[in-house]
Coordinates of C-alpha atoms in Angstrom, one line a residue:
Chain A
M1 CA -24.2 5.7 1.1
A2 CA -25.2 5.1 4.7
E3 CA -28.4 3.5 3.5
T4 CA -26.5 0.9 1.5
R5 CA -24.2 0.1 4.5
V6 CA -27.3 -0.5 6.6
T7 CA -28.8 -2.8 3.9
A8 CA -25.4 -4.7 3.8
A9 CA -25.4 -5.0 7.6
V10 CA -29.0 -6.3 7.7
L11 CA -28.4 -8.7 4.9
W12 CA -25.3 -10.1 6.7
T13 CA -27.3 -10.3 10.0
L14 CA -30.3 -12.2 8.6
P15 CA -28.7 -15.6 8.0
V16 CA -26.7 -15.3 11.3
A17 CA -29.9 -14.6 13.2
A18 CA -31.6 -17.6 11.5
V19 CA -28.7 -19.9 12.4
L20 CA -28.6 -18.6 16.0
S21 CA -32.3 -19.2 16.4
L22 CA -31.7 -22.8 15.2
F23 CA -29.1 -23.2 17.9
A24 CA -31.4 -21.7 20.5
W25 CA -34.1 -24.1 19.4
A26 CA -31.8 -27.1 19.6
F27 CA -30.4 -26.1 23.1
V28 CA -34.0 -25.7 24.5
D29 CA -34.9 -29.1 23.1
F30 CA -31.7 -30.7 24.5
L31 CA -32.7 -29.6 28.0
G32 CA -35.0 -32.6 28.0
I33 CA -32.2 -35.2 27.3
P34 CA -31.8 -37.6 30.2
P35 CA -28.5 -37.5 32.0
V36 CA -26.7 -40.4 30.3
V37 CA -23.3 -40.4 28.7
I38 CA -24.5 -40.6 25.1
G39 CA -26.9 -37.7 25.8
E40 CA -24.0 -35.6 27.1
A41 CA -22.1 -36.5 23.9
F42 CA -24.9 -35.0 21.9
V43 CA -24.7 -31.8 23.9
G44 CA -20.9 -31.8 23.3
V45 CA -21.4 -32.2 19.5
L46 CA -23.9 -29.4 19.6
L47 CA -21.4 -27.1 21.4
S48 CA -18.7 -28.0 18.8
A49 CA -21.2 -27.1 16.1
F50 CA -21.8 -23.8 17.8
A51 CA -18.1 -23.2 18.2
A52 CA -17.4 -24.0 14.5
T53 CA -20.2 -21.6 13.4
V54 CA -18.9 -18.8 15.6
L55 CA -15.4 -19.3 14.4
G56 CA -16.6 -19.4 10.8
L57 CA -18.5 -16.2 11.2
R58 CA -15.6 -14.5 13.1
F59 CA -12.9 -15.4 10.6
G60 CA -15.0 -15.5 7.4
R61 CA -14.5 -19.2 6.8
A62 CA -17.4 -20.7 4.8
Y63 CA -16.4 -24.3 5.4
L64 CA -16.5 -23.9 9.2
R65 CA -20.0 -22.4 8.9
R66 CA -21.1 -25.3 6.8
I67 CA -19.6 -27.9 9.2
G68 CA -21.4 -26.1 12.1
L69 CA -24.8 -26.1 10.4
G70 CA -24.4 -29.7 9.2
L71 CA -23.4 -30.9 12.7
L72 CA -26.3 -28.9 14.2
V73 CA -28.9 -30.6 11.9
L74 CA -27.4 -34.1 12.4
T75 CA -27.2 -33.7 16.2
Y76 CA -30.8 -32.3 16.4
F77 CA -32.3 -35.2 14.4
G78 CA -29.9 -37.8 16.0
A79 CA -31.0 -36.7 19.5
H80 CA -34.7 -36.8 18.5
L81 CA -34.3 -40.3 17.1
S82 CA -32.4 -41.5 20.2
F83 CA -34.0 -39.9 23.3
L84 CA -36.5 -37.2 22.5
P85 CA -40.0 -37.7 21.1
I86 CA -40.3 -36.9 17.4
D87 CA -42.7 -34.1 16.7
A88 CA -43.4 -34.0 12.9
S89 CA -44.3 -30.3 12.8
A90 CA -41.3 -29.3 14.9
S91 CA -39.0 -31.4 12.8
L92 CA -40.3 -30.0 9.5
G93 CA -40.1 -26.5 10.9
F94 CA -36.5 -27.0 12.0
L95 CA -35.4 -28.4 8.7
T96 CA -37.2 -25.7 6.7
L97 CA -35.7 -23.0 8.9
A98 CA -32.2 -24.6 8.3
L99 CA -32.9 -24.5 4.5
F100 CA -34.2 -20.9 4.8
A101 CA -30.9 -19.9 6.6
I102 CA -28.9 -21.4 3.8
E103 CA -31.0 -19.5 1.2
L104 CA -30.5 -16.3 3.2
R105 CA -26.8 -16.9 3.2
I106 CA -26.8 -17.4 -0.6
V107 CA -28.7 -14.1 -1.0
A108 CA -26.3 -12.3 1.4
D109 CA -23.2 -13.7 -0.3
R110 CA -24.5 -12.3 -3.6
F111 CA -25.7 -8.9 -2.5
V112 CA -23.6 -7.8 0.5
P113 CA -20.5 -7.2 -1.7
L114 CA -22.6 -5.0 -4.0
Y115 CA -24.0 -3.0 -1.1
A116 CA -20.7 -2.7 0.7
G117 CA -19.2 -1.0 -2.4
D118 CA -20.1 2.3 -4.0
L119 CA -23.7 1.8 -5.2
R120 CA -25.5 4.9 -6.5
G121 CA -28.4 6.0 -8.6
E122 CA -29.6 3.6 -11.3
D123 CA -27.3 0.8 -10.1
R124 CA -28.8 1.0 -6.6
E125 CA -32.3 0.7 -8.0
R126 CA -31.4 -2.3 -10.2
V127 CA -29.7 -4.1 -7.4
G128 CA -32.5 -3.2 -5.0
S129 CA -35.2 -4.7 -7.2
A130 CA -33.1 -7.8 -7.8
L131 CA -32.7 -8.2 -4.0
Q132 CA -36.4 -7.7 -3.5
R133 CA -37.2 -10.4 -6.0
S134 CA -34.7 -12.8 -4.5
L135 CA -36.0 -12.3 -1.0
I136 CA -39.7 -12.7 -2.0
R137 CA -38.8 -16.0 -3.7
V138 CA -36.8 -17.4 -0.9
V139 CA -39.6 -16.5 1.7
A140 CA -42.3 -17.9 -0.6
V141 CA -40.5 -21.1 -1.3
S142 CA -39.6 -21.7 2.3
G143 CA -43.3 -21.1 3.3
V144 CA -44.4 -23.5 0.6
A145 CA -41.9 -26.1 1.7
F146 CA -43.2 -26.0 5.2
L147 CA -46.9 -25.9 4.3
A148 CA -46.6 -28.7 1.7
S149 CA -44.8 -31.0 4.1
S150 CA -47.3 -30.1 6.8
L151 CA -50.1 -31.0 4.4
A152 CA -48.4 -34.3 3.7
A153 CA -48.1 -34.9 7.4
D154 CA -51.7 -34.0 7.9
L155 CA -52.8 -36.4 5.2
A156 CA -50.5 -39.1 6.6
L157 CA -51.8 -38.9 10.1
A158 CA -54.8 -36.8 10.5
G159 CA -54.3 -34.2 13.1
T160 CA -50.7 -33.0 12.7
L161 CA -52.1 -29.5 12.5
P162 CA -54.8 -28.6 15.0
V163 CA -57.5 -28.4 12.3
T164 CA -59.6 -31.0 10.6
T165 CA -57.8 -32.9 7.8
I166 CA -59.8 -32.1 4.6
P167 CA -60.1 -28.3 5.0
T168 CA -56.4 -28.0 5.9
A169 CA -55.5 -30.2 2.9
L170 CA -57.6 -28.1 0.6
V171 CA -56.2 -24.8 1.9
L172 CA -52.6 -26.0 1.7
A173 CA -53.0 -27.4 -1.7
A174 CA -54.6 -24.1 -3.0
A175 CA -51.7 -22.2 -1.4
L176 CA -49.2 -24.5 -3.0
I177 CA -50.7 -24.1 -6.4
G178 CA -51.0 -20.3 -5.9
V179 CA -47.4 -19.9 -4.9
I180 CA -46.1 -22.1 -7.7
L181 CA -48.1 -20.0 -10.2
I182 CA -46.8 -16.7 -8.8
L183 CA -43.2 -18.0 -8.9
A184 CA -43.6 -19.2 -12.5
L185 CA -45.4 -16.1 -13.8
W186 CA -43.5 -13.5 -11.7
P187 CA -40.9 -12.6 -14.4
V188 CA -43.5 -12.3 -17.1
L189 CA -45.8 -10.1 -15.0
E190 CA -42.9 -7.9 -13.9
R191 CA -41.7 -7.3 -17.4
R192 CA -45.2 -6.4 -18.6
E193 CA -45.5 -3.9 -15.7
M194 CA -42.1 -2.3 -16.7
A195 CA -43.2 -2.1 -20.3
Chain B
M1 CA -25.2 -26.0 -14.3
R2 CA -26.5 -27.3 -11.0
T3 CA -24.8 -26.1 -7.8
T4 CA -23.5 -28.2 -4.9
F5 CA -26.5 -26.9 -2.9
A6 CA -28.9 -28.6 -5.3
S7 CA -26.9 -31.9 -5.0
A8 CA -27.0 -31.5 -1.2
L9 CA -30.7 -31.1 -1.2
V10 CA -31.1 -34.3 -3.3
A11 CA -28.8 -36.1 -0.9
V12 CA -30.7 -34.9 2.2
A13 CA -34.1 -35.9 0.6
L14 CA -32.7 -39.3 -0.2
V15 CA -31.2 -40.0 3.2
A16 CA -34.4 -38.9 4.9
L17 CA -36.5 -41.0 2.7
L18 CA -34.4 -44.2 2.9
S19 CA -33.7 -43.9 6.6
G20 CA -37.4 -43.2 7.2
L21 CA -38.3 -46.3 5.3
G22 CA -35.6 -48.3 6.9
V23 CA -36.6 -47.5 10.5
R24 CA -40.3 -47.3 9.5
S25 CA -40.7 -43.8 10.8
W26 CA -43.1 -41.6 8.8
P27 CA -41.9 -38.3 10.3
L28 CA -38.5 -39.1 8.9
V29 CA -40.0 -39.8 5.5
L30 CA -41.7 -36.4 5.7
L31 CA -38.4 -34.7 6.2
S32 CA -37.6 -35.5 2.6
I33 CA -40.4 -33.2 1.4
P34 CA -38.9 -29.7 2.2
P35 CA -35.8 -30.3 0.1
L36 CA -37.8 -31.8 -2.7
V37 CA -40.1 -28.7 -2.6
F38 CA -37.1 -26.4 -2.9
L39 CA -35.8 -28.5 -5.8
A40 CA -39.2 -28.6 -7.5
L41 CA -39.9 -24.9 -7.2
G42 CA -36.3 -24.1 -8.3
S43 CA -36.7 -26.1 -11.4
L44 CA -39.8 -24.2 -12.4
D45 CA -37.7 -21.2 -13.4
P46 CA -34.2 -22.4 -14.2
P47 CA -31.6 -19.8 -15.0
A48 CA -31.5 -19.0 -18.8
R49 CA -28.1 -19.2 -20.6
P50 CA -27.4 -15.5 -21.4
S51 CA -26.4 -14.4 -24.9
L52 CA -24.6 -11.1 -24.5
T53 CA -22.5 -8.6 -26.4
A54 CA -20.4 -6.1 -24.6
T55 CA -18.5 -2.9 -25.7
R56 CA -16.1 -1.1 -23.4
I57 CA -15.1 2.5 -23.8
V58 CA -12.2 3.9 -21.7
S59 CA -11.9 7.6 -21.4
R60 CA -8.1 7.4 -22.0
D61 CA -5.8 4.5 -22.8
R62 CA -2.6 6.1 -21.6
L63 CA -2.5 7.0 -18.0
A64 CA -0.1 7.8 -15.2
V65 CA -0.1 6.4 -11.7
G66 CA -2.8 8.1 -9.7
M67 CA -4.7 9.4 -12.8
D68 CA -8.4 8.5 -13.1
A69 CA -10.0 6.9 -16.2
K70 CA -13.7 6.5 -16.7
V71 CA -14.9 3.1 -18.0
T72 CA -18.3 2.5 -19.6
L73 CA -19.3 -1.0 -20.4
H74 CA -22.3 -1.3 -22.7
V75 CA -24.0 -4.7 -22.3
K76 CA -26.7 -5.9 -24.7
N77 CA -28.8 -9.0 -24.2
E78 CA -29.1 -10.7 -27.6
G79 CA -31.0 -13.7 -26.1
G80 CA -34.1 -14.3 -24.0
P81 CA -35.0 -12.5 -20.8
V82 CA -32.7 -13.0 -17.8
A83 CA -34.2 -12.3 -14.4
L84 CA -31.0 -12.2 -12.3
L85 CA -27.8 -11.5 -14.2
E86 CA -24.7 -11.0 -12.2
C87 CA -22.1 -9.0 -14.2
L88 CA -18.5 -8.5 -13.5
D89 CA -16.0 -6.6 -15.6
V90 CA -12.7 -8.3 -14.7
L91 CA -10.0 -5.9 -13.7
P92 CA -6.4 -6.4 -12.7
P93 CA -5.7 -5.7 -9.0
E94 CA -3.5 -2.7 -9.9
L95 CA -6.5 -0.8 -11.1
A96 CA -8.6 0.4 -8.1
V97 CA -12.3 1.2 -8.6
I98 CA -12.8 4.6 -6.9
R99 CA -16.3 5.5 -8.2
G100 CA -19.1 3.3 -9.4
S101 CA -18.8 -0.5 -9.5
N102 CA -17.5 -3.1 -12.0
H103 CA -19.9 -5.6 -10.4
T104 CA -23.6 -5.5 -10.4
I105 CA -26.8 -7.5 -10.8
L106 CA -29.3 -6.8 -13.6
N107 CA -32.7 -7.8 -14.8
V108 CA -32.5 -7.7 -18.6
A109 CA -35.4 -8.3 -21.1
A110 CA -34.7 -9.7 -24.6
G111 CA -32.9 -7.1 -26.6
E112 CA -32.5 -4.8 -23.6
S113 CA -29.1 -3.1 -22.9
A114 CA -27.5 -1.6 -19.8
D115 CA -24.4 0.4 -19.0
L116 CA -21.9 -0.3 -16.3
T117 CA -20.0 2.8 -15.5
Y118 CA -17.1 3.1 -13.1
T119 CA -13.9 5.1 -12.6
V120 CA -10.5 3.4 -12.1
R121 CA -7.3 4.7 -10.7
P122 CA -4.0 2.8 -11.3
T123 CA -1.8 2.2 -8.3
L124 CA 1.1 0.8 -10.2
K125 CA 2.8 1.4 -13.6
G126 CA 2.5 -1.2 -16.3
E127 CA 0.4 -2.4 -19.2
F128 CA -2.9 -3.7 -18.0
T129 CA -5.9 -5.4 -19.7
L130 CA -9.5 -4.7 -18.7
G131 CA -11.7 -7.6 -19.3
P132 CA -13.0 -10.1 -20.2
F133 CA -16.6 -9.4 -19.2
R134 CA -18.1 -12.2 -17.2
A135 CA -21.8 -12.7 -16.6
R136 CA -23.7 -15.3 -14.6
S137 CA -27.4 -16.0 -14.8
L138 CA -28.5 -16.8 -11.3
D139 CA -31.3 -19.0 -9.9
P140 CA -32.8 -17.0 -6.9
L141 CA -32.7 -20.2 -4.8
G142 CA -29.1 -20.9 -5.6
L143 CA -29.8 -24.2 -7.3
G144 CA -28.2 -23.5 -10.6
V145 CA -26.1 -21.0 -12.6
E146 CA -25.2 -20.4 -16.2
D147 CA -21.9 -18.7 -16.9
V148 CA -20.9 -16.8 -20.0
V149 CA -17.6 -15.0 -20.8
V150 CA -17.6 -12.2 -23.4
P151 CA -14.0 -12.0 -24.6
T152 CA -13.9 -8.2 -24.9
T153 CA -10.7 -6.7 -23.6
T154 CA -9.1 -3.2 -23.6
S155 CA -5.5 -2.4 -22.9
V156 CA -4.3 0.6 -20.9
V157 CA -0.8 1.7 -20.4
V158 CA 0.1 3.3 -17.1
A159 CA 3.3 5.4 -16.9
P160 CA 5.2 5.6 -13.7
G161 CA 5.4 8.8 -11.7
I162 CA 8.5 10.9 -12.2
E163 CA 10.9 12.4 -9.7
S164 CA 11.3 16.1 -10.2
L165 CA 15.0 17.0 -10.5
A166 CA 14.5 20.7 -11.0
R167 CA 17.7 22.7 -10.1
A168 CA 19.6 19.5 -9.3
S169 CA 23.1 19.2 -10.7
L170 CA 23.5 15.9 -12.5
G171 CA 25.2 15.6 -15.8
P172 CA 28.2 14.1 -17.6
R173 CA 31.6 15.7 -16.9
R174 CA 33.3 14.1 -20.0
T175 CA 32.0 15.6 -23.1
R176 CA 31.8 14.7 -26.8
P177 CA 32.1 17.0 -29.8
W178 CA 28.3 17.8 -30.1
F179 CA 26.9 21.0 -28.9
G180 CA 25.1 20.9 -25.5
H181 CA 24.8 22.5 -22.2
V182 CA 27.9 21.0 -20.4
P183 CA 30.9 23.3 -20.0
S184 CA 33.7 21.4 -21.7
R185 CA 37.0 23.1 -20.6
H186 CA 37.6 23.7 -24.3
I187 CA 37.4 27.0 -26.1
G188 CA 34.3 27.2 -28.3
A189 CA 30.8 28.5 -28.7
G190 CA 29.2 29.1 -25.4
S191 CA 28.2 31.7 -22.8
E192 CA 30.7 31.2 -20.1
F193 CA 33.8 33.6 -20.3
W194 CA 37.1 31.7 -20.8
G195 CA 39.8 34.3 -21.6
V196 CA 41.0 37.1 -23.8
R197 CA 43.3 36.9 -26.9
E198 CA 44.4 39.2 -29.7
Y199 CA 41.9 40.0 -32.3
V200 CA 42.3 38.0 -35.6
S201 CA 40.6 38.7 -38.8
G202 CA 37.2 37.2 -39.0
D203 CA 36.4 37.5 -35.3
D204 CA 32.8 38.6 -34.5
V205 CA 32.7 42.4 -33.7
R206 CA 30.4 41.6 -30.7
R207 CA 33.2 39.5 -29.2
I208 CA 35.7 42.4 -29.1
N209 CA 36.7 43.2 -25.5
W210 CA 36.6 47.0 -25.8
K211 CA 38.0 47.7 -22.3
A212 CA 41.1 45.5 -22.9
S213 CA 41.5 47.0 -26.4
A214 CA 41.4 50.6 -25.0
R215 CA 44.0 49.7 -22.3
F216 CA 46.5 48.0 -24.6
D217 CA 45.8 50.1 -27.7
T218 CA 45.2 47.0 -29.9
L219 CA 42.1 44.9 -30.5
Y220 CA 41.4 42.0 -28.2
S221 CA 38.6 39.4 -28.5
N222 CA 36.8 37.5 -25.7
E223 CA 37.0 33.7 -25.8
Y224 CA 34.2 31.5 -24.4
Q225 CA 34.1 28.0 -22.9
G226 CA 32.6 25.6 -25.3
E227 CA 29.4 24.0 -24.2
R228 CA 29.1 20.4 -25.4
S229 CA 27.2 17.3 -24.5
G230 CA 28.1 13.9 -23.1
D231 CA 26.7 10.5 -22.5
V232 CA 24.8 9.2 -19.5
V233 CA 23.9 5.5 -19.0
I234 CA 21.3 4.8 -16.4
L235 CA 21.7 1.4 -14.8
L236 CA 18.7 0.2 -12.9
D237 CA 19.0 -2.7 -10.5
A238 CA 15.5 -4.4 -10.7
R239 CA 16.6 -7.8 -9.3
A240 CA 14.1 -9.7 -7.1
E241 CA 16.2 -9.1 -4.0
S242 CA 16.0 -5.3 -4.6
A243 CA 12.2 -5.2 -4.3
V244 CA 12.2 -4.2 -0.7
G245 CA 8.8 -2.8 0.4
T246 CA 5.3 -3.0 -0.7
P247 CA 4.2 -3.9 -4.3
T248 CA 3.5 -0.2 -5.0
G249 CA 6.3 1.3 -2.9
N250 CA 9.4 -0.9 -3.2
A251 CA 12.9 0.1 -4.0
V252 CA 12.5 -1.1 -7.7
E253 CA 9.4 1.1 -8.3
I254 CA 11.1 4.0 -6.6
G255 CA 14.2 3.4 -8.7
V256 CA 12.0 3.4 -11.9
R257 CA 10.7 6.9 -10.9
A258 CA 14.2 8.1 -10.2
A259 CA 15.5 6.7 -13.5
L260 CA 12.8 8.5 -15.4
G261 CA 13.5 11.7 -13.6
V262 CA 17.3 11.4 -14.3
A263 CA 16.6 10.6 -18.0
E264 CA 14.3 13.6 -18.4
H265 CA 16.8 15.9 -16.6
V266 CA 19.8 14.8 -18.6
L267 CA 18.0 14.7 -22.0
E268 CA 16.8 18.3 -21.4
S269 CA 20.5 19.3 -21.1
K270 CA 21.0 18.0 -24.7
N271 CA 23.0 15.0 -23.6
R272 CA 22.6 11.4 -24.9
V273 CA 21.0 8.9 -22.4
G274 CA 21.0 5.2 -22.5
L275 CA 19.4 2.7 -20.1
I276 CA 20.3 -0.8 -18.8
V277 CA 17.8 -2.7 -16.7
Q278 CA 18.8 -5.7 -14.8
R279 CA 15.7 -7.8 -14.0
D280 CA 14.9 -11.4 -15.0
V281 CA 16.4 -10.4 -18.4
L282 CA 19.1 -7.8 -19.1
D283 CA 17.6 -5.3 -21.5
W284 CA 18.9 -2.0 -22.6
V285 CA 18.2 1.1 -24.7
P286 CA 21.3 2.5 -26.6
P287 CA 22.2 6.1 -26.0
A288 CA 20.4 8.8 -28.1
F289 CA 19.2 12.4 -27.9
G290 CA 15.9 14.0 -27.5
R291 CA 12.2 13.6 -26.6
K292 CA 11.8 10.4 -28.6
Q293 CA 14.6 8.8 -26.5
L294 CA 12.7 9.8 -23.4
Y295 CA 9.6 8.0 -24.7
R296 CA 11.7 4.9 -25.6
I297 CA 13.1 4.8 -22.0
L298 CA 9.6 5.4 -20.6
D299 CA 8.3 2.5 -22.7
H300 CA 11.0 0.2 -21.2
L301 CA 10.5 1.4 -17.7
I302 CA 6.7 0.8 -17.9
H303 CA 7.4 -2.9 -18.3
V304 CA 10.0 -3.3 -15.5
R305 CA 9.0 -5.8 -12.8
A306 CA 11.3 -7.0 -10.1
G307 CA 12.8 -10.4 -10.9
G308 CA 15.8 -12.4 -11.7
E309 CA 18.8 -13.6 -9.6
W310 CA 21.6 -12.5 -11.9
P311 CA 24.9 -11.5 -10.3
F312 CA 25.4 -7.7 -10.5
S313 CA 28.7 -8.2 -12.5
F314 CA 26.8 -9.2 -15.6
V315 CA 25.8 -5.5 -16.1
A316 CA 29.5 -4.6 -16.5
W317 CA 29.7 -7.0 -19.4
V318 CA 26.9 -5.2 -21.3
L319 CA 28.1 -1.8 -20.3
T320 CA 31.6 -2.3 -21.6
R321 CA 30.5 -3.9 -24.9
Y322 CA 27.5 -1.8 -26.0
F323 CA 28.0 1.6 -24.4
P324 CA 30.6 4.4 -24.8
R325 CA 33.6 4.2 -22.5
D326 CA 33.6 7.8 -21.4
A327 CA 29.9 7.8 -20.4
M328 CA 28.7 8.8 -17.0
V329 CA 27.1 5.8 -15.3
V330 CA 24.1 6.5 -12.9
L331 CA 23.6 3.4 -11.0
I332 CA 20.2 3.2 -9.3
T333 CA 20.3 0.4 -6.7
P334 CA 19.2 -0.1 -3.1
L335 CA 22.6 -1.7 -2.3
T336 CA 21.0 -4.8 -0.7
D337 CA 24.2 -6.9 -1.3
R338 CA 27.9 -6.2 -1.0
T339 CA 28.6 -7.5 -4.5
A340 CA 27.5 -4.0 -5.7
L341 CA 30.6 -2.6 -4.1
E342 CA 32.8 -5.0 -6.2
S343 CA 30.9 -4.2 -9.4
V344 CA 31.2 -0.4 -8.8
M345 CA 35.0 -0.7 -8.1
N346 CA 35.3 -2.8 -11.2
L347 CA 33.5 -0.2 -13.4
A348 CA 35.5 2.6 -11.8
A349 CA 38.7 0.7 -12.6
R350 CA 37.7 0.6 -16.2
G351 CA 37.4 4.4 -16.2
Y352 CA 33.7 5.0 -15.9
D353 CA 32.5 8.1 -14.0
I354 CA 30.0 6.6 -11.6
T355 CA 27.2 8.1 -9.5
V356 CA 25.2 5.8 -7.3
L357 CA 21.6 6.8 -6.4
S358 CA 20.5 4.5 -3.7
P359 CA 16.9 4.5 -2.4
S360 CA 17.4 3.4 1.2
P361 CA 15.7 0.0 1.8
L362 CA 16.0 0.7 5.6
E363 CA 13.9 3.9 5.4
I364 CA 11.4 2.1 3.1
E365 CA 11.0 -0.8 5.6
R366 CA 11.0 1.5 8.6
T367 CA 7.8 3.2 7.4
L368 CA 6.0 -0.1 7.2
F369 CA 6.2 -1.1 10.9
A370 CA 5.3 0.6 14.1
P371 CA 8.5 1.6 16.0
N372 CA 9.5 -0.4 19.1
P373 CA 12.9 -0.7 20.9
Q374 CA 14.0 -4.0 19.2
R375 CA 13.3 -2.6 15.7
E376 CA 15.0 0.6 16.6
T377 CA 18.1 -1.3 17.7
A378 CA 18.0 -3.4 14.5
Y379 CA 17.6 -0.3 12.4
R380 CA 20.6 1.4 14.0
I381 CA 22.8 -1.7 13.4
L382 CA 21.7 -2.0 9.8
K383 CA 22.1 1.7 9.3
M384 CA 25.7 1.5 10.5
E385 CA 26.4 -1.3 8.1
R386 CA 24.9 0.7 5.2
E387 CA 26.9 3.8 6.1
N388 CA 30.0 1.6 6.1
L389 CA 29.2 0.3 2.6
V390 CA 28.4 3.9 1.4
A391 CA 31.7 5.2 2.8
Q392 CA 33.6 2.5 0.9
L393 CA 31.7 3.3 -2.3
R394 CA 32.5 7.0 -1.9
R395 CA 36.2 6.2 -2.5
V396 CA 35.4 5.4 -6.1
A397 CA 32.0 7.0 -6.9
Q398 CA 29.6 9.8 -5.9
V399 CA 26.9 8.3 -3.8
V400 CA 23.5 9.6 -3.0
D401 CA 22.0 7.8 0.0
W402 CA 18.3 8.7 -0.6
D403 CA 15.4 8.4 1.8
P404 CA 12.5 8.0 -0.6
Q405 CA 10.3 10.1 1.7
T406 CA 12.2 13.2 0.5
P407 CA 12.4 14.4 -3.1
L408 CA 15.4 13.1 -5.0
A409 CA 16.4 16.7 -6.0
L410 CA 17.2 17.4 -2.4
P411 CA 20.1 14.9 -1.8
L412 CA 21.3 15.5 -5.4
R413 CA 21.7 19.2 -4.7
R414 CA 23.8 18.3 -1.6
M415 CA 25.9 15.8 -3.5
R416 CA 29.6 16.4 -3.2
T417 CA 31.3 17.7 -6.3
W418 CA 34.2 16.2 -8.1
P419 CA 37.1 15.7 -7.5
R420 CA 36.1 12.9 -5.2
P421 CA 37.2 13.0 -1.6
V422 CA 40.3 11.0 -0.8

């Protein structure tokens, strides 16, 4: 029983930690904004986004969390278009992390109610394996999303990643194909293993 | 079916692409790739539409409040494999799951079946439906879902709890010619001694009073008080304004328990019992004897839900037309309005013998809030008003002011006996 409660708490914490790391990332970036009125406005919007997210988490209001995350992403990219230099890798990382946070929230919304209830024996095993599959897919797809866009950036302007263009492109393309194959074949392989 | 998250990803990708092209910024164009990768990988393995059959087995279909029932739902996948299948057996809120879960996520192969086992405990009386069974095939990335509803339902009937009236004295004082347990103040067959008279031919030898016969040198026989039965009509006030308290612990639910207890107690004494319930409709059960009548009354009480705004005087109309005039009326009401006083006086004027059982709404509400000086003052004022109303009612009827925290048998045993105080 205690184990399921811990799993529920961890599942609930993961998306929160991802969103908080996005805010920390944005705040650190915004330290470089020059002291002009419109720059302070961006910081104000970021603080409002943070407040909306905290209120959404505190009172369990999904719409406040969504508004907070939407404002955060808009403010981050708005500030980078207005004042700050645009770093392709950092921007892709930020967007992928935001999508990863949303995916973690979807997984948490599905599984936390199950783990918070009375989950025993066979049910726990079934739900545990379903959770494992979901998390693997989310992590894999997020990784592929980042790597594929980095590959595209690398190809567009040789040198986005600190390696030579052709080997990076080849490795990323191979990784992309591999992960797609794993995702497509995963259910079939799993059922064969069970049989 | 695609979710709003999928649409949002498309929108983000489009905005990034168009704005990147618009301002000629290649990093902005690149931002359209992550959402597109999510969409592309999600569409590789879209959620399959499940084809399921479900059979539900409930360990018992007639329950009482607080009694557990085990539910087993057998789910079979008649279609292709489903990687993530979220299953929910829909339950009414009155049935609490106390063991297991009615909600799970499965991975089912083609033709595979799984059991969902859980235990429910009803918190409220009534007739409830378990089901339908809902299933949702999920995309791990949350980009699409496929819903299916299997219309398999099971009905369970939950009987209310019953107030024990053991050793309480509640029964009709006016009797009818049928044999029963109520002393009738008439000579007849019974066990209570009534008097002695001269022996007449045909008297039972066991009735001869040998001591009196020896003293007066002639045969005397004992006479006994005839024990007969009477009619009791239970009148339950289930109007919306009477439902003071929580959904499971309000004055109407408490009144239902009391009505069932009174019906059982009075029927055991071989009397006839009838029932009138005033809710959003006025319904009634004509008086009758025996166990079957108890089940009829129980069946009516199971379906009682507080509702309706009828004036209380409508009950008198039904009572005078469809029920015997010399019946004892047991009125179960929280006395939330003063019109009850007029109605009781009206019934008493028509010659009914009335007993009012009143679950105190003050005591019910008092348990729901933490005490503080303002509430204590308000409680004392309301209690004085209630005592005033009860005192006026006691001029024409017997009144039991009942704190539902205590068993009903206790105030009934303390109830003043007839004749009523002046």
